[in-house]
Structure formats: structure tokens, C-alpha cells
Amino acid sequence: MRDVIVVGAGGMGRAWMDVVQAREGLRASAVVDINPSAARAAAAERGWDVPVFDDVATALREAPADLLLNVTIPEAHREVSEAAIRARVPVLSEKPVTPTVADAMWLSALSVTRGVLLATSQSRRHSAGISAFRETLRDLGGAGQLETQFFQNPRFGGFRDEMASPLLVDMAIHQFDQARFLLGSEPESVYCEEFSPSWSWYRGAAAAQAIFRFSDGSRFGYAGSWCADGLMTSWNGDWRGSAPLGSATWDGETTVRMQGAEGPGQDVPVGSASEGLDAALTEFLTALGGGEAPSGEIRRNIRSLAMVEAAGESAATGSRVELDSVFARAGAAALAEAEAAGEVEIADQLREWEGGPPR
């Protein structure tokens, strides 16, 4: 039986609590939230008789933990994950793993030097639909042009409404990460524009369009909005890939279609698969049991975060941004912090990663 500390008792925290409760071999050992009453209420709703804490350091000292679920707001991700790693507790974190690539590189180095697993839950990589779409694109020779449209209209309230770039920072990372998964290649550069439609209810830019160049020469185009009333796409977006032997589409749910250079279009069978949070947790637990590192392991996933940061920089400057330049600046900032703090092992690890952690 593995003991789990859940940090964050908001909407996503409660969703993760339900996943933990449904999983044999796991039990909650504590719930942490800066609002203890919210943590107590969330625990009571699930019949959990567990201690509640308002800070993670105390929870890590007083409650048993074999893993920690970091479901705090993005600005708290680094602090919570760092505390757990220093306590030798593996961490599965909600995205983004940190707000910045520099923070992610610093945490990557800490994770490696301490030998403690840190992974991001990129839950939208996991579905029968996306797996069938990827295999179809491979059968067609691999997508040279990949496009997605993402149009939704959530009225969240809270911190997202006040963010400067709510779509890019809080949501687009899912589609960016899915593009890496689908193309099997890594992004090299991006040109992006973000803007705020006149009817938007967000303080910041709630719409964006971007085009990424990948290392194999393929292109990924993204168009999205979080203030699109009417004709919404699925939460995974609406996808199309063009390949040497034909094209394929995916509605973001369970419909995949393909058509070759000749012949009619046809539906592609979509099987069943573990999806979403449950699948991300399965990957993580498999790794803890000695299996393959999860796809969201921080060094594997850091390029999805870098896509977000590069897109934001491009939107701010009006210029194409190379991801190598993002990693160069982030690495220098992380190294300077490590050196100033006397973190010799972290600094040495960061010096080995010029240009970013290994792909």
C-alpha cells in the first residue's frame, strides 16, 4: 500500500482525490491546502479520516508519503515539488510543472541529483482516440503538416481570469504536448500572436495563433480561444494531419478518419485505453515500480513547457523565437541561481545541459 499526500483541494485537487480513492494499492495520508477548511471538506466528502495541513513542509514531516500529488496553482508548483524532492518523496505534478523553463531546469537538476522522480501529468496524451490518430499518421508516412483548432468558453473565475496569458500558459501546453507526441519530433522555433477578442471576459489574452517548426521539417499550426461561444471543439481540439500517403483527422474524442491519395475516406477503428488522470497516474506508478520513466518525466516534458514560453516571447516581441535561445537563457538563469545558493551538484548538472536536458 502506497501513502499519498495530496497538495491542493480545489477543483483539480478533488478530481485527483477521486482518482486516488478509486485506485487499489493507494491511500491518502494527508491533504494540504492554504485553506484548511477546503482541505477538511474535500477529505470529508470522500470519507477520509486523514490529517489536514496548511503547508507542505509540515505534512512531509508528520505524514507518511510514498508519493505526492502537486495540484496547487502554477506559481506554487516549484516550492511544493522542491520540498517533496528534498524529502525524498516522488512528485506527480499538474501542468505546468513550473511557470518558467528556468525553474523547470533547476528542478530537473534537483530531481536528477537527488535521484527522486518528478513528472508532469500530461493527461491529454492518454486516450484511445489520440493513439489511433498517431498510428494512422504513421501508417500514412508521418505528418509533415499538423493542425489543431481549440475553441472553448469556460467561465472559471479565480486566478485564470486574472492571468496575462490564460490560454497559452494554462491550456495550450496540452495541445503543444500532444503535437510532440503525434509528430515524434521536437520543436525548434515558433511564431505566435496572442490577442484579446473584444467580447472576452478574461483580463489577459484569451486567444492565440501559432506555427511551430519541428526538427524533422514538419510544421504544427495552432489556433485557439478560451472565449468562443458556439460551435466549440472538444477539450482536446479538432485535428488534421497531412502526410505523404494521405490525410487523417481526429475530433479530439473518438472519431478518427483517414483518406489516401486514392479511394474514399474511411473511419479508423478506435479501441479502448486508460485515459486522462488515471492513465498519467498509471505511468507514474509503473515507473516507481521499476518500469519505464513516464512520458511526463520532467526532462522529457520540459520541451512542452518551452513551447509555451517561446510562444509567449514571440507574441510579446512580434518575432520568430528559436527554442535553443529559450533554453540558453533559462539554463544561464538556473545556473546563476544554483551558484548563488551554493548548490554545487545542481550547478554541475546544469553545466552538462547546455541547450537543455537530453531529449
mmCIF file of C-alpha atoms in Angstrom:
data_model
loop_
_atom_site.group_PDB
_atom_site.id
_atom_site.type_symbol
_atom_site.label_atom_id
_atom_site.label_comp_id
_atom_site.label_asym_id
_atom_site.label_seq_id
_atom_site.Cartn_x
_atom_site.Cartn_y
_atom_site.Cartn_z
ATOM 1 C CA MET A 1 0.000 0.000 0.000
ATOM 2 C CA ARG A 2 1.420 3.391 -1.016
ATOM 3 C CA ASP A 3 0.685 6.529 1.003
ATOM 4 C CA VAL A 4 -0.196 9.662 -0.971
ATOM 5 C CA ILE A 5 -0.111 13.298 0.135
ATOM 6 C CA VAL A 6 -2.459 15.441 -1.962
ATOM 7 C CA VAL A 7 -1.491 19.119 -2.072
ATOM 8 C CA GLY A 8 -4.321 21.317 -3.348
ATOM 9 C CA ALA A 9 -8.019 20.879 -2.580
ATOM 10 C CA GLY A 10 -9.571 22.921 -5.380
ATOM 11 C CA GLY A 11 -11.438 21.515 -8.371
ATOM 12 C CA MET A 12 -8.451 19.628 -9.827
ATOM 13 C CA GLY A 13 -7.351 18.544 -6.373
ATOM 14 C CA ARG A 14 -10.727 16.936 -5.803
ATOM 15 C CA ALA A 15 -10.522 15.243 -9.207
ATOM 16 C CA TRP A 16 -7.158 13.748 -8.227
ATOM 17 C CA MET A 17 -8.570 12.665 -4.872
ATOM 18 C CA ASP A 18 -11.252 10.696 -6.716
ATOM 19 C CA VAL A 19 -8.564 9.010 -8.824
ATOM 20 C CA VAL A 20 -6.621 8.073 -5.690
ATOM 21 C CA GLN A 21 -9.742 6.774 -3.973
ATOM 22 C CA ALA A 22 -10.574 4.537 -6.937
ATOM 23 C CA ARG A 23 -7.062 3.066 -7.208
ATOM 24 C CA GLU A 24 -6.262 -0.137 -5.328
ATOM 25 C CA GLY A 25 -2.935 -0.004 -3.559
ATOM 26 C CA LEU A 26 -3.123 3.726 -2.776
ATOM 27 C CA ARG A 27 -4.374 5.561 0.274
ATOM 28 C CA ALA A 28 -4.368 9.208 1.170
ATOM 29 C CA SER A 29 -2.204 10.033 4.169
ATOM 30 C CA ALA A 30 -2.807 13.813 4.239
ATOM 31 C CA VAL A 31 -4.475 16.679 2.403
ATOM 32 C CA VAL A 32 -2.733 20.056 2.200
ATOM 33 C CA ASP A 33 -4.241 23.415 1.245
ATOM 34 C CA ILE A 34 -3.616 27.014 2.250
ATOM 35 C CA ASN A 35 -7.333 26.970 3.123
ATOM 36 C CA PRO A 36 -7.593 24.173 5.722
ATOM 37 C CA SER A 37 -11.379 24.247 5.701
ATOM 38 C CA ALA A 38 -11.354 23.409 1.969
ATOM 39 C CA ALA A 39 -8.983 20.513 2.651
ATOM 40 C CA ARG A 40 -11.145 19.215 5.501
ATOM 41 C CA ALA A 41 -14.285 19.461 3.379
ATOM 42 C CA ALA A 42 -12.667 17.628 0.455
ATOM 43 C CA ALA A 43 -11.423 14.852 2.735
ATOM 44 C CA ALA A 44 -14.790 14.533 4.498
ATOM 45 C CA GLU A 45 -16.651 14.287 1.177
ATOM 46 C CA ARG A 46 -14.649 11.127 0.460
ATOM 47 C CA GLY A 47 -14.867 9.677 3.941
ATOM 48 C CA TRP A 48 -11.150 10.165 4.541
ATOM 49 C CA ASP A 49 -10.026 10.339 8.143
ATOM 50 C CA VAL A 50 -6.671 11.941 7.412
ATOM 51 C CA PRO A 51 -4.780 14.913 8.853
ATOM 52 C CA VAL A 52 -5.077 18.276 7.154
ATOM 53 C CA PHE A 53 -2.222 20.761 6.855
ATOM 54 C CA ASP A 54 -1.860 24.298 5.542
ATOM 55 C CA ASP A 55 1.781 23.870 4.460
ATOM 56 C CA VAL A 56 3.580 21.073 2.659
ATOM 57 C CA ALA A 57 6.714 21.068 4.808
ATOM 58 C CA THR A 58 4.761 20.113 7.924
ATOM 59 C CA ALA A 59 2.816 17.452 6.029
ATOM 60 C CA LEU A 60 6.047 15.883 4.769
ATOM 61 C CA ARG A 61 7.419 15.772 8.321
ATOM 62 C CA GLU A 62 4.316 14.395 10.009
ATOM 63 C CA ALA A 63 2.530 12.191 7.450
ATOM 64 C CA PRO A 64 3.860 9.055 5.724
ATOM 65 C CA ALA A 65 4.399 9.569 1.994
ATOM 66 C CA ASP A 66 5.425 7.330 -0.885
ATOM 67 C CA LEU A 67 4.393 9.962 -3.423
ATOM 68 C CA LEU A 68 2.985 13.471 -3.531
ATOM 69 C CA LEU A 69 0.389 14.893 -5.919
ATOM 70 C CA ASN A 70 1.080 18.582 -6.561
ATOM 71 C CA VAL A 71 -2.250 20.136 -7.554
ATOM 72 C CA THR A 72 -1.560 23.696 -6.455
ATOM 73 C CA ILE A 73 -1.712 26.830 -8.599
ATOM 74 C CA PRO A 74 1.201 27.100 -11.067
ATOM 75 C CA GLU A 75 3.037 29.741 -9.015
ATOM 76 C CA ALA A 76 3.288 27.268 -6.104
ATOM 77 C CA HIS A 77 4.429 24.273 -8.152
ATOM 78 C CA ARG A 78 8.170 24.737 -7.733
ATOM 79 C CA GLU A 79 8.048 25.327 -3.971
ATOM 80 C CA VAL A 80 5.862 22.282 -3.334
ATOM 81 C CA SER A 81 7.787 19.956 -5.660
ATOM 82 C CA GLU A 82 11.148 21.110 -4.315
ATOM 83 C CA ALA A 83 10.083 20.428 -0.729
ATOM 84 C CA ALA A 84 8.979 16.909 -1.643
ATOM 85 C CA ILE A 85 12.118 16.084 -3.643
ATOM 86 C CA ARG A 86 14.336 17.272 -0.786
ATOM 87 C CA ALA A 87 12.303 14.966 1.484
ATOM 88 C CA ARG A 88 12.959 12.101 -0.996
ATOM 89 C CA VAL A 89 9.285 11.861 -1.971
ATOM 90 C CA PRO A 90 8.482 11.384 -5.700
ATOM 91 C CA VAL A 91 6.169 14.009 -7.211
ATOM 92 C CA LEU A 92 3.465 13.866 -9.858
ATOM 93 C CA SER A 93 2.590 17.484 -10.633
ATOM 94 C CA GLU A 94 -0.207 19.138 -12.509
ATOM 95 C CA LYS A 95 0.936 21.141 -15.516
ATOM 96 C CA PRO A 96 2.812 23.333 -15.990
ATOM 97 C CA VAL A 97 5.492 21.699 -13.854
ATOM 98 C CA THR A 98 6.722 25.246 -13.116
ATOM 99 C CA PRO A 99 5.771 28.648 -14.514
ATOM 100 C CA THR A 100 9.136 29.078 -16.288
ATOM 101 C CA VAL A 101 11.673 26.958 -18.148
ATOM 102 C CA ALA A 102 14.414 28.249 -15.823
ATOM 103 C CA ASP A 103 12.544 26.899 -12.795
ATOM 104 C CA ALA A 104 11.918 23.621 -14.627
ATOM 105 C CA MET A 105 15.610 23.215 -15.464
ATOM 106 C CA TRP A 106 16.525 23.909 -11.831
ATOM 107 C CA LEU A 107 14.003 21.317 -10.612
ATOM 108 C CA SER A 108 15.183 18.855 -13.276
ATOM 109 C CA ALA A 109 18.706 19.110 -11.953
ATOM 110 C CA LEU A 110 17.487 18.710 -8.362
ATOM 111 C CA SER A 111 15.451 15.635 -9.365
ATOM 112 C CA VAL A 112 18.451 14.030 -11.083
ATOM 113 C CA THR A 113 20.996 14.792 -8.382
ATOM 114 C CA ARG A 114 18.673 13.537 -5.623
ATOM 115 C CA GLY A 115 17.509 10.520 -7.635
ATOM 116 C CA VAL A 116 13.846 11.381 -6.973
ATOM 117 C CA LEU A 117 11.252 11.158 -9.746
ATOM 118 C CA LEU A 118 9.404 14.326 -10.755
ATOM 119 C CA ALA A 119 6.849 14.134 -13.560
ATOM 120 C CA THR A 120 4.136 16.292 -15.057
ATOM 121 C CA SER A 121 0.671 14.903 -15.605
ATOM 122 C CA GLN A 122 0.236 15.463 -19.342
ATOM 123 C CA SER A 123 -3.078 13.660 -19.145
ATOM 124 C CA ARG A 124 -4.240 14.565 -22.662
ATOM 125 C CA ARG A 125 -1.578 12.355 -24.219
ATOM 126 C CA HIS A 126 -3.625 9.424 -22.980
ATOM 127 C CA SER A 127 -6.715 8.371 -24.910
ATOM 128 C CA ALA A 128 -7.751 5.733 -27.410
ATOM 129 C CA GLY A 129 -8.516 8.498 -29.920
ATOM 130 C CA ILE A 130 -5.100 10.153 -29.918
ATOM 131 C CA SER A 131 -3.360 6.768 -30.060
ATOM 132 C CA ALA A 132 -5.392 5.730 -33.121
ATOM 133 C CA PHE A 133 -4.739 9.116 -34.761
ATOM 134 C CA ARG A 134 -0.984 8.825 -34.201
ATOM 135 C CA GLU A 135 -0.830 5.302 -35.607
ATOM 136 C CA THR A 136 -2.854 6.382 -38.647
ATOM 137 C CA LEU A 137 -0.476 9.270 -39.338
ATOM 138 C CA ARG A 138 2.469 6.887 -39.059
ATOM 139 C CA ASP A 139 0.824 4.458 -41.483
ATOM 140 C CA LEU A 140 0.419 7.359 -43.915
ATOM 141 C CA GLY A 141 4.147 8.114 -43.740
ATOM 142 C CA GLY A 142 4.213 10.620 -40.891
ATOM 143 C CA ALA A 143 2.598 14.045 -40.797
ATOM 144 C CA GLY A 144 4.507 16.852 -42.469
ATOM 145 C CA GLN A 145 1.778 19.334 -41.604
ATOM 146 C CA LEU A 146 -0.276 19.099 -38.422
ATOM 147 C CA GLU A 147 -3.040 21.494 -37.406
ATOM 148 C CA THR A 148 -5.356 21.847 -34.455
ATOM 149 C CA GLN A 149 -8.181 24.212 -33.610
ATOM 150 C CA PHE A 150 -9.158 24.629 -29.971
ATOM 151 C CA PHE A 151 -12.243 26.708 -29.203
ATOM 152 C CA GLN A 152 -13.906 26.640 -25.775
ATOM 153 C CA ASN A 153 -15.668 29.101 -23.467
ATOM 154 C CA PRO A 154 -15.057 28.242 -19.799
ATOM 155 C CA ARG A 155 -16.133 30.694 -17.129
ATOM 156 C CA PHE A 156 -13.643 29.655 -14.472
ATOM 157 C CA GLY A 157 -13.467 32.644 -12.205
ATOM 158 C CA GLY A 158 -10.449 32.757 -9.923
ATOM 159 C CA PHE A 159 -6.796 33.007 -10.941
ATOM 160 C CA ARG A 160 -7.259 32.164 -14.643
ATOM 161 C CA ASP A 161 -9.440 35.218 -15.182
ATOM 162 C CA GLU A 162 -6.580 37.423 -13.966
ATOM 163 C CA MET A 163 -3.685 35.790 -15.855
ATOM 164 C CA ALA A 164 -1.888 37.797 -18.537
ATOM 165 C CA SER A 165 -1.903 34.828 -20.967
ATOM 166 C CA PRO A 166 -4.529 32.375 -19.727
ATOM 167 C CA LEU A 167 -4.872 30.357 -22.932
ATOM 168 C CA LEU A 168 -1.177 29.971 -23.734
ATOM 169 C CA VAL A 169 0.010 29.409 -20.181
ATOM 170 C CA ASP A 170 -2.786 27.309 -18.723
ATOM 171 C CA MET A 171 -4.228 25.365 -21.666
ATOM 172 C CA ALA A 172 -2.179 25.439 -24.867
ATOM 173 C CA ILE A 173 0.520 23.308 -23.255
ATOM 174 C CA HIS A 174 -1.851 20.350 -23.688
ATOM 175 C CA GLN A 175 -2.103 20.745 -27.467
ATOM 176 C CA PHE A 176 1.601 21.622 -27.746
ATOM 177 C CA ASP A 177 2.475 18.436 -25.858
ATOM 178 C CA GLN A 178 0.066 16.417 -27.995
ATOM 179 C CA ALA A 179 1.793 17.731 -31.125
ATOM 180 C CA ARG A 180 5.155 16.433 -29.870
ATOM 181 C CA PHE A 181 3.513 13.079 -29.180
ATOM 182 C CA LEU A 182 1.862 12.927 -32.600
ATOM 183 C CA LEU A 183 4.854 14.078 -34.658
ATOM 184 C CA GLY A 184 7.500 12.131 -32.771
ATOM 185 C CA SER A 185 9.818 15.093 -33.272
ATOM 186 C CA GLU A 186 10.942 18.108 -31.266
ATOM 187 C CA PRO A 187 10.078 21.806 -31.772
ATOM 188 C CA GLU A 188 12.779 24.195 -32.947
ATOM 189 C CA SER A 189 11.068 27.560 -33.425
ATOM 190 C CA VAL A 190 7.723 29.354 -33.227
ATOM 191 C CA TYR A 191 5.963 32.466 -34.452
ATOM 192 C CA CYS A 192 2.914 33.358 -32.380
ATOM 193 C CA GLU A 193 0.376 36.116 -31.925
ATOM 194 C CA GLU A 194 -1.969 36.284 -28.939
ATOM 195 C CA PHE A 195 -4.792 38.741 -28.523
ATOM 196 C CA SER A 196 -7.945 39.535 -26.613
ATOM 197 C CA PRO A 197 -11.212 39.472 -28.587
ATOM 198 C CA SER A 198 -13.491 42.384 -27.807
ATOM 199 C CA TRP A 199 -16.055 40.102 -26.140
ATOM 200 C CA SER A 200 -13.541 38.314 -23.887
ATOM 201 C CA TRP A 201 -14.239 38.164 -20.151
ATOM 202 C CA TYR A 202 -10.569 37.483 -19.297
ATOM 203 C CA ARG A 203 -8.179 40.229 -18.212
ATOM 204 C CA GLY A 204 -5.388 38.808 -20.372
ATOM 205 C CA ALA A 205 -5.103 37.473 -23.918
ATOM 206 C CA ALA A 206 -7.554 34.597 -24.300
ATOM 207 C CA ALA A 207 -6.889 33.770 -27.975
ATOM 208 C CA ALA A 208 -3.772 32.873 -29.943
ATOM 209 C CA GLN A 209 -2.438 31.536 -33.229
ATOM 210 C CA ALA A 210 0.988 29.955 -33.620
ATOM 211 C CA ILE A 211 3.090 27.978 -36.070
ATOM 212 C CA PHE A 212 5.944 25.760 -34.889
ATOM 213 C CA ARG A 213 8.777 24.313 -36.964
ATOM 214 C CA PHE A 214 9.927 20.867 -35.805
ATOM 215 C CA SER A 215 13.345 19.259 -36.169
ATOM 216 C CA ASP A 216 12.182 16.848 -38.896
ATOM 217 C CA GLY A 217 10.938 19.765 -41.026
ATOM 218 C CA SER A 218 7.272 19.304 -40.141
ATOM 219 C CA ARG A 219 5.044 22.215 -39.160
ATOM 220 C CA PHE A 220 2.433 22.416 -36.414
ATOM 221 C CA GLY A 221 -0.235 25.091 -36.556
ATOM 222 C CA TYR A 222 -2.337 26.063 -33.527
ATOM 223 C CA ALA A 223 -5.399 28.289 -33.376
ATOM 224 C CA GLY A 224 -7.258 28.624 -30.108
ATOM 225 C CA SER A 225 -9.605 30.657 -27.960
ATOM 226 C CA TRP A 226 -10.993 30.430 -24.454
ATOM 227 C CA CYS A 227 -13.833 32.845 -25.136
ATOM 228 C CA ALA A 228 -15.530 31.124 -28.095
ATOM 229 C CA ASP A 229 -19.269 30.858 -27.541
ATOM 230 C CA GLY A 230 -20.868 28.498 -30.040
ATOM 231 C CA LEU A 231 -19.560 25.600 -32.125
ATOM 232 C CA MET A 232 -16.965 24.598 -29.539
ATOM 233 C CA THR A 233 -14.382 21.936 -30.260
ATOM 234 C CA SER A 234 -13.650 19.139 -27.824
ATOM 235 C CA TRP A 235 -11.236 19.887 -24.989
ATOM 236 C CA ASN A 236 -8.566 18.056 -26.974
ATOM 237 C CA GLY A 237 -9.134 20.253 -30.014
ATOM 238 C CA ASP A 238 -10.017 19.359 -33.598
ATOM 239 C CA TRP A 239 -7.035 17.908 -35.509
ATOM 240 C CA ARG A 240 -5.857 17.324 -39.080
ATOM 241 C CA GLY A 241 -2.600 15.821 -40.305
ATOM 242 C CA SER A 242 -1.303 15.725 -43.890
ATOM 243 C CA ALA A 243 1.222 13.001 -44.767
ATOM 244 C CA PRO A 244 2.928 11.549 -47.887
ATOM 245 C CA LEU A 245 0.263 8.869 -48.381
ATOM 246 C CA GLY A 246 -2.846 10.819 -47.403
ATOM 247 C CA SER A 247 -4.504 12.726 -44.598
ATOM 248 C CA ALA A 248 -6.203 11.973 -41.300
ATOM 249 C CA THR A 249 -8.454 13.853 -38.884
ATOM 250 C CA TRP A 250 -9.358 13.443 -35.222
ATOM 251 C CA ASP A 251 -12.211 15.212 -33.496
ATOM 252 C CA GLY A 252 -10.403 15.102 -30.159
ATOM 253 C CA GLU A 253 -12.720 12.410 -28.872
ATOM 254 C CA THR A 254 -13.454 9.061 -30.524
ATOM 255 C CA THR A 255 -13.702 9.766 -34.253
ATOM 256 C CA VAL A 256 -10.615 9.280 -36.427
ATOM 257 C CA ARG A 257 -10.875 9.370 -40.223
ATOM 258 C CA MET A 258 -8.342 8.905 -42.988
ATOM 259 C CA GLN A 259 -8.174 9.077 -46.768
ATOM 260 C CA GLY A 260 -5.325 8.061 -49.002
ATOM 261 C CA ALA A 261 -4.336 9.578 -52.324
ATOM 262 C CA GLU A 262 -6.983 7.401 -53.937
ATOM 263 C CA GLY A 263 -10.213 5.874 -52.705
ATOM 264 C CA PRO A 264 -12.904 7.045 -50.300
ATOM 265 C CA GLY A 265 -12.399 8.319 -46.796
ATOM 266 C CA GLN A 266 -12.916 5.814 -44.028
ATOM 267 C CA ASP A 267 -13.329 5.656 -40.283
ATOM 268 C CA VAL A 268 -10.406 4.261 -38.310
ATOM 269 C CA PRO A 269 -11.260 1.793 -35.529
ATOM 270 C CA VAL A 270 -10.650 3.301 -32.103
ATOM 271 C CA GLY A 271 -10.152 0.789 -29.326
ATOM 272 C CA SER A 272 -10.205 1.328 -25.602
ATOM 273 C CA ALA A 273 -7.464 2.645 -23.374
ATOM 274 C CA SER A 274 -6.856 4.088 -19.945
ATOM 275 C CA GLU A 275 -7.332 7.842 -20.252
ATOM 276 C CA GLY A 276 -6.675 11.136 -18.556
ATOM 277 C CA LEU A 277 -5.577 11.413 -14.947
ATOM 278 C CA ASP A 278 -5.861 7.688 -14.324
ATOM 279 C CA ALA A 279 -3.518 6.883 -17.211
ATOM 280 C CA ALA A 280 -0.997 9.515 -16.074
ATOM 281 C CA LEU A 281 -1.056 8.011 -12.589
ATOM 282 C CA THR A 282 -0.576 4.507 -14.012
ATOM 283 C CA GLU A 283 2.543 5.653 -15.884
ATOM 284 C CA PHE A 284 3.907 7.216 -12.719
ATOM 285 C CA LEU A 285 3.245 4.192 -10.522
ATOM 286 C CA THR A 286 4.790 1.909 -13.145
ATOM 287 C CA ALA A 287 7.963 3.975 -13.013
ATOM 288 C CA LEU A 288 8.015 3.850 -9.207
ATOM 289 C CA GLY A 289 7.784 0.073 -9.517
ATOM 290 C CA GLY A 290 10.911 -0.041 -11.671
ATOM 291 C CA GLY A 291 9.297 0.370 -15.080
ATOM 292 C CA GLU A 292 9.940 2.885 -17.842
ATOM 293 C CA ALA A 293 10.094 6.561 -16.949
ATOM 294 C CA PRO A 294 6.741 8.293 -17.540
ATOM 295 C CA SER A 295 6.268 10.418 -20.661
ATOM 296 C CA GLY A 296 5.775 13.393 -18.343
ATOM 297 C CA GLU A 297 9.149 12.924 -16.582
ATOM 298 C CA ILE A 298 10.415 16.473 -16.213
ATOM 299 C CA ARG A 299 13.396 16.166 -18.568
ATOM 300 C CA ARG A 300 11.183 14.554 -21.233
ATOM 301 C CA ASN A 301 8.407 17.080 -20.819
ATOM 302 C CA ILE A 302 10.361 20.304 -20.463
ATOM 303 C CA ARG A 303 10.144 20.987 -24.217
ATOM 304 C CA SER A 304 6.366 21.225 -23.997
ATOM 305 C CA LEU A 305 6.793 23.974 -21.401
ATOM 306 C CA ALA A 306 9.464 25.594 -23.583
ATOM 307 C CA MET A 307 6.950 25.728 -26.448
ATOM 308 C CA VAL A 308 4.654 27.791 -24.221
ATOM 309 C CA GLU A 309 7.433 30.141 -23.117
ATOM 310 C CA ALA A 310 8.727 30.578 -26.666
ATOM 311 C CA ALA A 311 5.211 31.264 -27.972
ATOM 312 C CA GLY A 312 4.695 33.896 -25.288
ATOM 313 C CA GLU A 313 8.011 35.529 -26.132
ATOM 314 C CA SER A 314 7.156 35.552 -29.828
ATOM 315 C CA ALA A 315 3.785 37.153 -29.123
ATOM 316 C CA ALA A 316 5.456 39.812 -26.967
ATOM 317 C CA THR A 317 8.236 40.640 -29.454
ATOM 318 C CA GLY A 318 6.463 40.051 -32.767
ATOM 319 C CA SER A 319 9.366 37.869 -33.908
ATOM 320 C CA ARG A 320 10.063 34.207 -34.524
ATOM 321 C CA VAL A 321 11.727 32.628 -31.476
ATOM 322 C CA GLU A 322 14.192 29.729 -31.505
ATOM 323 C CA LEU A 323 13.735 27.280 -28.652
ATOM 324 C CA ASP A 324 17.518 26.953 -28.321
ATOM 325 C CA SER A 325 17.593 30.594 -27.245
ATOM 326 C CA VAL A 326 14.901 29.906 -24.632
ATOM 327 C CA PHE A 327 16.961 27.061 -23.180
ATOM 328 C CA ALA A 328 20.174 29.088 -23.277
ATOM 329 C CA ARG A 329 18.655 31.911 -21.211
ATOM 330 C CA ALA A 330 16.809 29.545 -18.884
ATOM 331 C CA GLY A 331 19.897 27.436 -18.305
ATOM 332 C CA ALA A 332 22.001 30.503 -17.534
ATOM 333 C CA ALA A 333 19.409 31.791 -15.066
ATOM 334 C CA ALA A 334 19.078 28.419 -13.333
ATOM 335 C CA LEU A 335 22.860 28.035 -13.139
ATOM 336 C CA ALA A 336 23.284 31.511 -11.675
ATOM 337 C CA GLU A 337 20.693 30.712 -9.018
ATOM 338 C CA ALA A 338 22.346 27.405 -8.147
ATOM 339 C CA GLU A 339 25.781 29.007 -7.891
ATOM 340 C CA ALA A 340 24.485 31.854 -5.733
ATOM 341 C CA ALA A 341 22.834 29.332 -3.390
ATOM 342 C CA GLY A 342 25.935 27.155 -3.183
ATOM 343 C CA GLU A 343 24.094 24.198 -4.775
ATOM 344 C CA VAL A 344 27.214 22.621 -6.253
ATOM 345 C CA GLU A 345 25.625 19.384 -7.515
ATOM 346 C CA ILE A 346 22.770 21.239 -9.175
ATOM 347 C CA ALA A 347 25.168 23.694 -10.784
ATOM 348 C CA ASP A 348 27.353 20.875 -12.112
ATOM 349 C CA GLN A 349 24.313 19.133 -13.589
ATOM 350 C CA LEU A 350 23.106 22.308 -15.270
ATOM 351 C CA ARG A 351 26.506 22.855 -16.865
ATOM 352 C CA GLU A 352 26.149 19.458 -18.541
ATOM 353 C CA TRP A 353 22.815 20.502 -20.028
ATOM 354 C CA GLU A 354 23.828 23.399 -22.228
ATOM 355 C CA GLY A 355 20.969 23.688 -24.713
ATOM 356 C CA GLY A 356 18.525 21.910 -22.404
ATOM 357 C CA PRO A 357 18.237 18.477 -20.761
ATOM 358 C CA PRO A 358 18.772 15.422 -23.009
ATOM 359 C CA ARG A 359 15.876 14.659 -25.340
#
